[in-house]
């Protein structure tokens, strides 16, 4: 069974979106999100990183050209537009294809197949890199995968990195400096003594956080509002 291809279509004309949705349904194996608002569509792309984006060019507020220039590297794109004058701009931005409206189902299939090949070639040449931070433990440099961090604790000039593999790493540094190495989208400081990964929060209230491994940690009063806002946003 082939993997589902995650796609998004952004067009301020609902009829154009319905045609793309029908063509995707006929191909099968596609999970499609559609947006008539280019800003909302761009926000979805940046947060969800779909495989393929179908972009109209002439739209209010943000053009498809602007959206294409801001796409993550993992998302390839196909322009769908009634204006052929933009073709050169599209290919300069490394568009997979350029569909001139009204396009047929067969032409859509061809463009989609090209995008699938682009996705496949990227997967073949780009190995998955495990993201990590580098800290010094005594005289050794230790690489710690972000996914292995359960929480980080400040201990009088040291930080103690609690890890899901069952060990702890002790490094002579302050919590603020290790926090700089961590992505804000994935980690949050909840107390002057603790940083936690947002993805390992089981539950929380204004006073404490329970992690998925059962650990309970306090929330500092000065951090409470920010913690509530950020963790609520990830629900």
PDB file of C-alpha atoms in Angstrom:
ATOM      1  CA  UNK A   1       0.000   0.000   0.000  1.00  0.00           C
ATOM      2  CA  UNK A   2       1.418   3.402  -0.999  1.00  0.00           C
ATOM      3  CA  UNK A   3       1.880   6.145   1.550  1.00  0.00           C
ATOM      4  CA  UNK A   4      -0.729   8.892   1.692  1.00  0.00           C
ATOM      5  CA  UNK A   5       0.422  12.050  -0.098  1.00  0.00           C
ATOM      6  CA  UNK A   6      -0.444  15.137   1.938  1.00  0.00           C
ATOM      7  CA  UNK A   7      -1.464  18.039  -0.282  1.00  0.00           C
ATOM      8  CA  UNK A   8      -2.842  21.546   0.041  1.00  0.00           C
ATOM      9  CA  UNK A   9      -4.592  23.682  -2.560  1.00  0.00           C
ATOM     10  CA  UNK A  10      -4.833  27.470  -2.194  1.00  0.00           C
ATOM     11  CA  UNK A  11      -7.111  29.381  -4.545  1.00  0.00           C
ATOM     12  CA  UNK A  12      -9.547  32.241  -3.914  1.00  0.00           C
ATOM     13  CA  UNK A  13     -12.041  30.640  -6.321  1.00  0.00           C
ATOM     14  CA  UNK A  14     -14.044  27.845  -4.620  1.00  0.00           C
ATOM     15  CA  UNK A  15     -14.864  26.257  -7.988  1.00  0.00           C
ATOM     16  CA  UNK A  16     -11.166  25.856  -8.789  1.00  0.00           C
ATOM     17  CA  UNK A  17     -10.639  24.147  -5.432  1.00  0.00           C
ATOM     18  CA  UNK A  18     -13.559  21.791  -6.041  1.00  0.00           C
ATOM     19  CA  UNK A  19     -12.015  20.713  -9.378  1.00  0.00           C
ATOM     20  CA  UNK A  20      -8.657  19.977  -7.725  1.00  0.00           C
ATOM     21  CA  UNK A  21     -10.443  18.086  -4.943  1.00  0.00           C
ATOM     22  CA  UNK A  22     -12.317  15.956  -7.493  1.00  0.00           C
ATOM     23  CA  UNK A  23      -9.122  15.190  -9.447  1.00  0.00           C
ATOM     24  CA  UNK A  24      -7.318  14.220  -6.218  1.00  0.00           C
ATOM     25  CA  UNK A  25     -10.215  11.949  -5.277  1.00  0.00           C
ATOM     26  CA  UNK A  26     -10.003  10.225  -8.669  1.00  0.00           C
ATOM     27  CA  UNK A  27      -6.255   9.640  -8.323  1.00  0.00           C
ATOM     28  CA  UNK A  28      -6.658   8.307  -4.765  1.00  0.00           C
ATOM     29  CA  UNK A  29      -4.198   8.107  -1.883  1.00  0.00           C
ATOM     30  CA  UNK A  30      -4.246  11.885  -1.385  1.00  0.00           C
ATOM     31  CA  UNK A  31      -5.070  13.788   1.788  1.00  0.00           C
ATOM     32  CA  UNK A  32      -6.088  17.255   0.613  1.00  0.00           C
ATOM     33  CA  UNK A  33      -6.677  20.499   2.522  1.00  0.00           C
ATOM     34  CA  UNK A  34      -8.152  23.472   0.643  1.00  0.00           C
ATOM     35  CA  UNK A  35      -8.049  27.180   1.447  1.00  0.00           C
ATOM     36  CA  UNK A  36      -9.611  30.218  -0.199  1.00  0.00           C
ATOM     37  CA  UNK A  37      -7.586  32.456   2.149  1.00  0.00           C
ATOM     38  CA  UNK A  38      -3.916  32.567   1.068  1.00  0.00           C
ATOM     39  CA  UNK A  39      -2.748  33.680   4.518  1.00  0.00           C
ATOM     40  CA  UNK A  40      -4.521  30.803   6.253  1.00  0.00           C
ATOM     41  CA  UNK A  41      -3.187  28.412   3.638  1.00  0.00           C
ATOM     42  CA  UNK A  42       0.380  29.622   4.144  1.00  0.00           C
ATOM     43  CA  UNK A  43       0.022  29.233   7.925  1.00  0.00           C
ATOM     44  CA  UNK A  44      -1.131  25.635   7.361  1.00  0.00           C
ATOM     45  CA  UNK A  45       1.855  24.907   5.117  1.00  0.00           C
ATOM     46  CA  UNK A  46       4.354  26.317   7.594  1.00  0.00           C
ATOM     47  CA  UNK A  47       2.892  24.352  10.506  1.00  0.00           C
ATOM     48  CA  UNK A  48       1.941  21.084   8.775  1.00  0.00           C
ATOM     49  CA  UNK A  49       4.547  20.911   5.963  1.00  0.00           C
ATOM     50  CA  UNK A  50       2.511  19.011   3.349  1.00  0.00           C
ATOM     51  CA  UNK A  51       4.190  17.143   0.500  1.00  0.00           C
ATOM     52  CA  UNK A  52       2.649  19.104  -2.388  1.00  0.00           C
ATOM     53  CA  UNK A  53       1.065  22.558  -2.652  1.00  0.00           C
ATOM     54  CA  UNK A  54      -1.212  23.570  -5.532  1.00  0.00           C
ATOM     55  CA  UNK A  55      -1.025  27.368  -5.724  1.00  0.00           C
ATOM     56  CA  UNK A  56      -3.088  29.875  -7.649  1.00  0.00           C
ATOM     57  CA  UNK A  57      -1.025  32.964  -8.481  1.00  0.00           C
ATOM     58  CA  UNK A  58      -3.437  35.909  -8.759  1.00  0.00           C
ATOM     59  CA  UNK A  59      -4.990  36.156  -5.296  1.00  0.00           C
ATOM     60  CA  UNK A  60      -5.836  39.006  -2.955  1.00  0.00           C
ATOM     61  CA  UNK A  61      -3.483  39.800  -0.079  1.00  0.00           C
ATOM     62  CA  UNK A  62      -0.713  37.287  -0.934  1.00  0.00           C
ATOM     63  CA  UNK A  63       0.128  35.978  -4.400  1.00  0.00           C
ATOM     64  CA  UNK A  64       1.019  32.389  -5.147  1.00  0.00           C
ATOM     65  CA  UNK A  65       4.505  33.598  -6.096  1.00  0.00           C
ATOM     66  CA  UNK A  66       4.962  35.043  -2.593  1.00  0.00           C
ATOM     67  CA  UNK A  67       3.736  31.815  -0.974  1.00  0.00           C
ATOM     68  CA  UNK A  68       6.035  29.688  -3.146  1.00  0.00           C
ATOM     69  CA  UNK A  69       9.064  31.728  -2.087  1.00  0.00           C
ATOM     70  CA  UNK A  70       8.288  30.976   1.583  1.00  0.00           C
ATOM     71  CA  UNK A  71       7.632  27.239   1.367  1.00  0.00           C
ATOM     72  CA  UNK A  72       9.723  24.819   3.444  1.00  0.00           C
ATOM     73  CA  UNK A  73      12.183  22.752   1.424  1.00  0.00           C
ATOM     74  CA  UNK A  74      10.144  19.597   2.057  1.00  0.00           C
ATOM     75  CA  UNK A  75       7.086  20.980   0.210  1.00  0.00           C
ATOM     76  CA  UNK A  76       7.141  21.019  -3.582  1.00  0.00           C
ATOM     77  CA  UNK A  77       4.572  23.056  -5.483  1.00  0.00           C
ATOM     78  CA  UNK A  78       2.540  23.260  -8.671  1.00  0.00           C
ATOM     79  CA  UNK A  79       1.050  26.519  -9.952  1.00  0.00           C
ATOM     80  CA  UNK A  80      -2.585  26.439 -11.105  1.00  0.00           C
ATOM     81  CA  UNK A  81      -3.476  29.693 -12.802  1.00  0.00           C
ATOM     82  CA  UNK A  82      -5.348  31.303 -15.680  1.00  0.00           C
ATOM     83  CA  UNK A  83      -2.427  33.642 -16.382  1.00  0.00           C
ATOM     84  CA  UNK A  84       0.344  32.127 -18.560  1.00  0.00           C
ATOM     85  CA  UNK A  85       2.564  35.211 -18.171  1.00  0.00           C
ATOM     86  CA  UNK A  86       3.840  33.899 -14.837  1.00  0.00           C
ATOM     87  CA  UNK A  87       5.322  30.666 -16.162  1.00  0.00           C
ATOM     88  CA  UNK A  88       8.912  31.916 -16.177  1.00  0.00           C
ATOM     89  CA  UNK A  89       8.597  33.210 -12.610  1.00  0.00           C
ATOM     90  CA  UNK A  90       7.202  29.853 -11.561  1.00  0.00           C
ATOM     91  CA  UNK A  91      10.040  27.797 -12.933  1.00  0.00           C
ATOM     92  CA  UNK A  92      12.626  30.188 -11.533  1.00  0.00           C
ATOM     93  CA  UNK A  93      11.172  29.332  -8.128  1.00  0.00           C
ATOM     94  CA  UNK A  94      11.613  25.614  -8.945  1.00  0.00           C
ATOM     95  CA  UNK A  95       7.959  24.819  -9.495  1.00  0.00           C
ATOM     96  CA  UNK A  96       7.336  21.165 -10.334  1.00  0.00           C
ATOM     97  CA  UNK A  97       4.797  22.115 -13.004  1.00  0.00           C
ATOM     98  CA  UNK A  98       2.551  24.909 -14.223  1.00  0.00           C
ATOM     99  CA  UNK A  99      -1.112  24.097 -14.884  1.00  0.00           C
ATOM    100  CA  UNK A 100      -2.900  26.615 -17.086  1.00  0.00           C
ATOM    101  CA  UNK A 101      -6.622  26.820 -16.280  1.00  0.00           C
ATOM    102  CA  UNK A 102      -8.813  25.202 -17.355  1.00  0.00           C
ATOM    103  CA  UNK A 103      -6.697  22.041 -17.204  1.00  0.00           C
ATOM    104  CA  UNK A 104      -7.834  18.488 -17.847  1.00  0.00           C
ATOM    105  CA  UNK A 105      -7.719  15.528 -15.507  1.00  0.00           C
ATOM    106  CA  UNK A 106      -5.003  13.938 -17.668  1.00  0.00           C
ATOM    107  CA  UNK A 107      -2.860  17.067 -17.442  1.00  0.00           C
ATOM    108  CA  UNK A 108      -3.402  17.169 -13.661  1.00  0.00           C
ATOM    109  CA  UNK A 109      -2.321  13.519 -13.416  1.00  0.00           C
ATOM    110  CA  UNK A 110       0.904  14.328 -15.271  1.00  0.00           C
ATOM    111  CA  UNK A 111       1.720  17.204 -12.918  1.00  0.00           C
ATOM    112  CA  UNK A 112       0.942  15.105  -9.861  1.00  0.00           C
ATOM    113  CA  UNK A 113       3.164  12.265 -11.124  1.00  0.00           C
ATOM    114  CA  UNK A 114       6.028  14.737 -11.568  1.00  0.00           C
ATOM    115  CA  UNK A 115       5.555  15.935  -7.999  1.00  0.00           C
ATOM    116  CA  UNK A 116       5.565  12.337  -6.741  1.00  0.00           C
ATOM    117  CA  UNK A 117       8.865  11.745  -8.524  1.00  0.00           C
ATOM    118  CA  UNK A 118      10.293  14.925  -6.970  1.00  0.00           C
ATOM    119  CA  UNK A 119       9.247  13.741  -3.512  1.00  0.00           C
ATOM    120  CA  UNK A 120      10.737  10.299  -4.140  1.00  0.00           C
ATOM    121  CA  UNK A 121      14.059  11.667  -5.356  1.00  0.00           C
ATOM    122  CA  UNK A 122      14.393  13.895  -2.307  1.00  0.00           C
ATOM    123  CA  UNK A 123      13.730  10.967   0.012  1.00  0.00           C
ATOM    124  CA  UNK A 124      16.316   8.871  -1.815  1.00  0.00           C
ATOM    125  CA  UNK A 125      19.144  11.400  -1.598  1.00  0.00           C
ATOM    126  CA  UNK A 126      18.355  13.076   1.718  1.00  0.00           C
ATOM    127  CA  UNK A 127      18.916  10.840   4.750  1.00  0.00           C
ATOM    128  CA  UNK A 128      16.887  11.546   7.860  1.00  0.00           C
ATOM    129  CA  UNK A 129      19.061  13.562  10.209  1.00  0.00           C
ATOM    130  CA  UNK A 130      18.439  13.116  13.891  1.00  0.00           C
ATOM    131  CA  UNK A 131      18.358  16.564  15.481  1.00  0.00           C
ATOM    132  CA  UNK A 132      20.444  16.934  18.605  1.00  0.00           C
ATOM    133  CA  UNK A 133      22.247  19.313  20.940  1.00  0.00           C
ATOM    134  CA  UNK A 134      25.905  19.107  21.904  1.00  0.00           C
ATOM    135  CA  UNK A 135      26.926  19.538  25.562  1.00  0.00           C
ATOM    136  CA  UNK A 136      30.135  18.967  27.473  1.00  0.00           C
ATOM    137  CA  UNK A 137      30.129  16.362  30.256  1.00  0.00           C
ATOM    138  CA  UNK A 138      33.411  16.567  32.159  1.00  0.00           C
ATOM    139  CA  UNK A 139      35.983  16.363  29.320  1.00  0.00           C
ATOM    140  CA  UNK A 140      33.732  14.770  26.722  1.00  0.00           C
ATOM    141  CA  UNK A 141      31.405  16.312  24.131  1.00  0.00           C
ATOM    142  CA  UNK A 142      28.076  14.497  24.273  1.00  0.00           C
ATOM    143  CA  UNK A 143      25.459  14.624  21.510  1.00  0.00           C
ATOM    144  CA  UNK A 144      21.917  14.269  22.836  1.00  0.00           C
ATOM    145  CA  UNK A 145      19.002  13.732  20.418  1.00  0.00           C
ATOM    146  CA  UNK A 146      16.151  16.170  21.056  1.00  0.00           C
ATOM    147  CA  UNK A 147      13.702  13.271  21.042  1.00  0.00           C
ATOM    148  CA  UNK A 148      15.609  11.673  23.929  1.00  0.00           C
ATOM    149  CA  UNK A 149      15.159  14.636  26.299  1.00  0.00           C
ATOM    150  CA  UNK A 150      12.525  14.117  28.998  1.00  0.00           C
ATOM    151  CA  UNK A 151      13.238  17.363  30.854  1.00  0.00           C
ATOM    152  CA  UNK A 152      16.180  19.574  31.817  1.00  0.00           C
ATOM    153  CA  UNK A 153      16.888  20.618  35.401  1.00  0.00           C
ATOM    154  CA  UNK A 154      19.095  23.427  36.758  1.00  0.00           C
ATOM    155  CA  UNK A 155      21.393  22.385  39.628  1.00  0.00           C
ATOM    156  CA  UNK A 156      23.708  25.120  41.021  1.00  0.00           C
ATOM    157  CA  UNK A 157      25.865  25.898  37.998  1.00  0.00           C
ATOM    158  CA  UNK A 158      25.040  22.638  36.242  1.00  0.00           C
ATOM    159  CA  UNK A 159      22.196  21.351  34.129  1.00  0.00           C
ATOM    160  CA  UNK A 160      20.957  17.807  34.465  1.00  0.00           C
ATOM    161  CA  UNK A 161      19.448  16.459  31.260  1.00  0.00           C
ATOM    162  CA  UNK A 162      17.003  13.679  32.039  1.00  0.00           C
ATOM    163  CA  UNK A 163      16.738  11.297  29.104  1.00  0.00           C
ATOM    164  CA  UNK A 164      14.121   8.799  27.998  1.00  0.00           C
ATOM    165  CA  UNK A 165      16.853   6.192  27.489  1.00  0.00           C
ATOM    166  CA  UNK A 166      17.071   6.039  31.303  1.00  0.00           C
ATOM    167  CA  UNK A 167      20.301   7.966  31.843  1.00  0.00           C
ATOM    168  CA  UNK A 168      21.075  11.560  32.816  1.00  0.00           C
ATOM    169  CA  UNK A 169      23.748  13.864  31.428  1.00  0.00           C
ATOM    170  CA  UNK A 170      25.285  16.466  33.749  1.00  0.00           C
ATOM    171  CA  UNK A 171      26.902  19.508  32.144  1.00  0.00           C
ATOM    172  CA  UNK A 172      28.486  22.591  33.682  1.00  0.00           C
ATOM    173  CA  UNK A 173      26.363  25.381  32.200  1.00  0.00           C
ATOM    174  CA  UNK A 174      23.322  27.465  33.057  1.00  0.00           C
ATOM    175  CA  UNK A 175      19.781  26.665  32.022  1.00  0.00           C
ATOM    176  CA  UNK A 176      19.462  29.823  29.925  1.00  0.00           C
ATOM    177  CA  UNK A 177      22.394  28.822  27.715  1.00  0.00           C
ATOM    178  CA  UNK A 178      21.106  25.344  26.994  1.00  0.00           C
ATOM    179  CA  UNK A 179      17.694  26.834  26.275  1.00  0.00           C
ATOM    180  CA  UNK A 180      19.224  28.857  23.432  1.00  0.00           C
ATOM    181  CA  UNK A 181      20.120  25.605  21.659  1.00  0.00           C
ATOM    182  CA  UNK A 182      16.566  24.272  21.816  1.00  0.00           C
ATOM    183  CA  UNK A 183      13.809  25.090  19.278  1.00  0.00           C
ATOM    184  CA  UNK A 184      11.166  27.343  20.863  1.00  0.00           C
ATOM    185  CA  UNK A 185       8.458  25.503  18.956  1.00  0.00           C
ATOM    186  CA  UNK A 186       9.258  22.261  20.816  1.00  0.00           C
ATOM    187  CA  UNK A 187      10.603  23.221  24.256  1.00  0.00           C
ATOM    188  CA  UNK A 188       9.401  25.599  26.952  1.00  0.00           C
ATOM    189  CA  UNK A 189      10.808  26.878  30.231  1.00  0.00           C
ATOM    190  CA  UNK A 190       8.215  26.346  32.950  1.00  0.00           C
ATOM    191  CA  UNK A 191      10.253  27.311  36.031  1.00  0.00           C
ATOM    192  CA  UNK A 192      13.581  28.909  36.829  1.00  0.00           C
ATOM    193  CA  UNK A 193      14.837  25.337  37.280  1.00  0.00           C
ATOM    194  CA  UNK A 194      13.088  23.405  34.480  1.00  0.00           C
ATOM    195  CA  UNK A 195      12.762  23.218  30.699  1.00  0.00           C
ATOM    196  CA  UNK A 196      10.483  20.579  29.191  1.00  0.00           C
ATOM    197  CA  UNK A 197       9.590  19.303  25.697  1.00  0.00           C
ATOM    198  CA  UNK A 198       6.027  20.340  24.845  1.00  0.00           C
ATOM    199  CA  UNK A 199       5.389  17.027  23.130  1.00  0.00           C
ATOM    200  CA  UNK A 200       5.914  15.086  26.371  1.00  0.00           C
ATOM    201  CA  UNK A 201       3.289  16.923  28.428  1.00  0.00           C
ATOM    202  CA  UNK A 202       0.498  14.627  29.577  1.00  0.00           C
ATOM    203  CA  UNK A 203      -1.484  17.231  31.530  1.00  0.00           C
ATOM    204  CA  UNK A 204      -1.019  20.581  33.228  1.00  0.00           C
ATOM    205  CA  UNK A 205      -2.684  23.197  35.392  1.00  0.00           C
ATOM    206  CA  UNK A 206      -1.516  26.586  36.688  1.00  0.00           C
ATOM    207  CA  UNK A 207       0.738  25.021  39.313  1.00  0.00           C
ATOM    208  CA  UNK A 208       2.322  21.937  37.759  1.00  0.00           C
ATOM    209  CA  UNK A 209       2.939  19.826  34.673  1.00  0.00           C
ATOM    210  CA  UNK A 210       2.730  16.042  34.432  1.00  0.00           C
ATOM    211  CA  UNK A 211       4.934  14.472  31.781  1.00  0.00           C
ATOM    212  CA  UNK A 212       4.183  11.300  29.839  1.00  0.00           C
ATOM    213  CA  UNK A 213       6.641   9.302  31.972  1.00  0.00           C
ATOM    214  CA  UNK A 214       4.741  10.244  35.141  1.00  0.00           C
ATOM    215  CA  UNK A 215       7.155  12.962  36.316  1.00  0.00           C
ATOM    216  CA  UNK A 216       5.439  15.972  37.904  1.00  0.00           C
ATOM    217  CA  UNK A 217       7.203  19.349  37.832  1.00  0.00           C
ATOM    218  CA  UNK A 218       6.203  22.738  39.277  1.00  0.00           C
ATOM    219  CA  UNK A 219       5.339  25.764  37.152  1.00  0.00           C
ATOM    220  CA  UNK A 220       6.937  29.009  38.329  1.00  0.00           C
ATOM    221  CA  UNK A 221       4.534  31.868  38.992  1.00  0.00           C
ATOM    222  CA  UNK A 222       6.260  34.178  36.492  1.00  0.00           C
ATOM    223  CA  UNK A 223       6.037  31.498  33.784  1.00  0.00           C
ATOM    224  CA  UNK A 224       2.433  30.409  34.395  1.00  0.00           C
ATOM    225  CA  UNK A 225       0.677  32.620  31.846  1.00  0.00           C
ATOM    226  CA  UNK A 226       3.125  31.797  29.038  1.00  0.00           C
ATOM    227  CA  UNK A 227       3.034  28.082  29.831  1.00  0.00           C
ATOM    228  CA  UNK A 228      -0.765  28.034  29.762  1.00  0.00           C
ATOM    229  CA  UNK A 229      -0.841  29.918  26.456  1.00  0.00           C
ATOM    230  CA  UNK A 230       1.766  27.766  24.711  1.00  0.00           C
ATOM    231  CA  UNK A 231       0.628  24.385  25.972  1.00  0.00           C
ATOM    232  CA  UNK A 232      -3.016  25.181  25.234  1.00  0.00           C
ATOM    233  CA  UNK A 233      -2.013  26.063  21.687  1.00  0.00           C
ATOM    234  CA  UNK A 234      -0.462  22.604  21.184  1.00  0.00           C
ATOM    235  CA  UNK A 235      -3.567  20.703  22.266  1.00  0.00           C
TER     236      UNK A 235
END
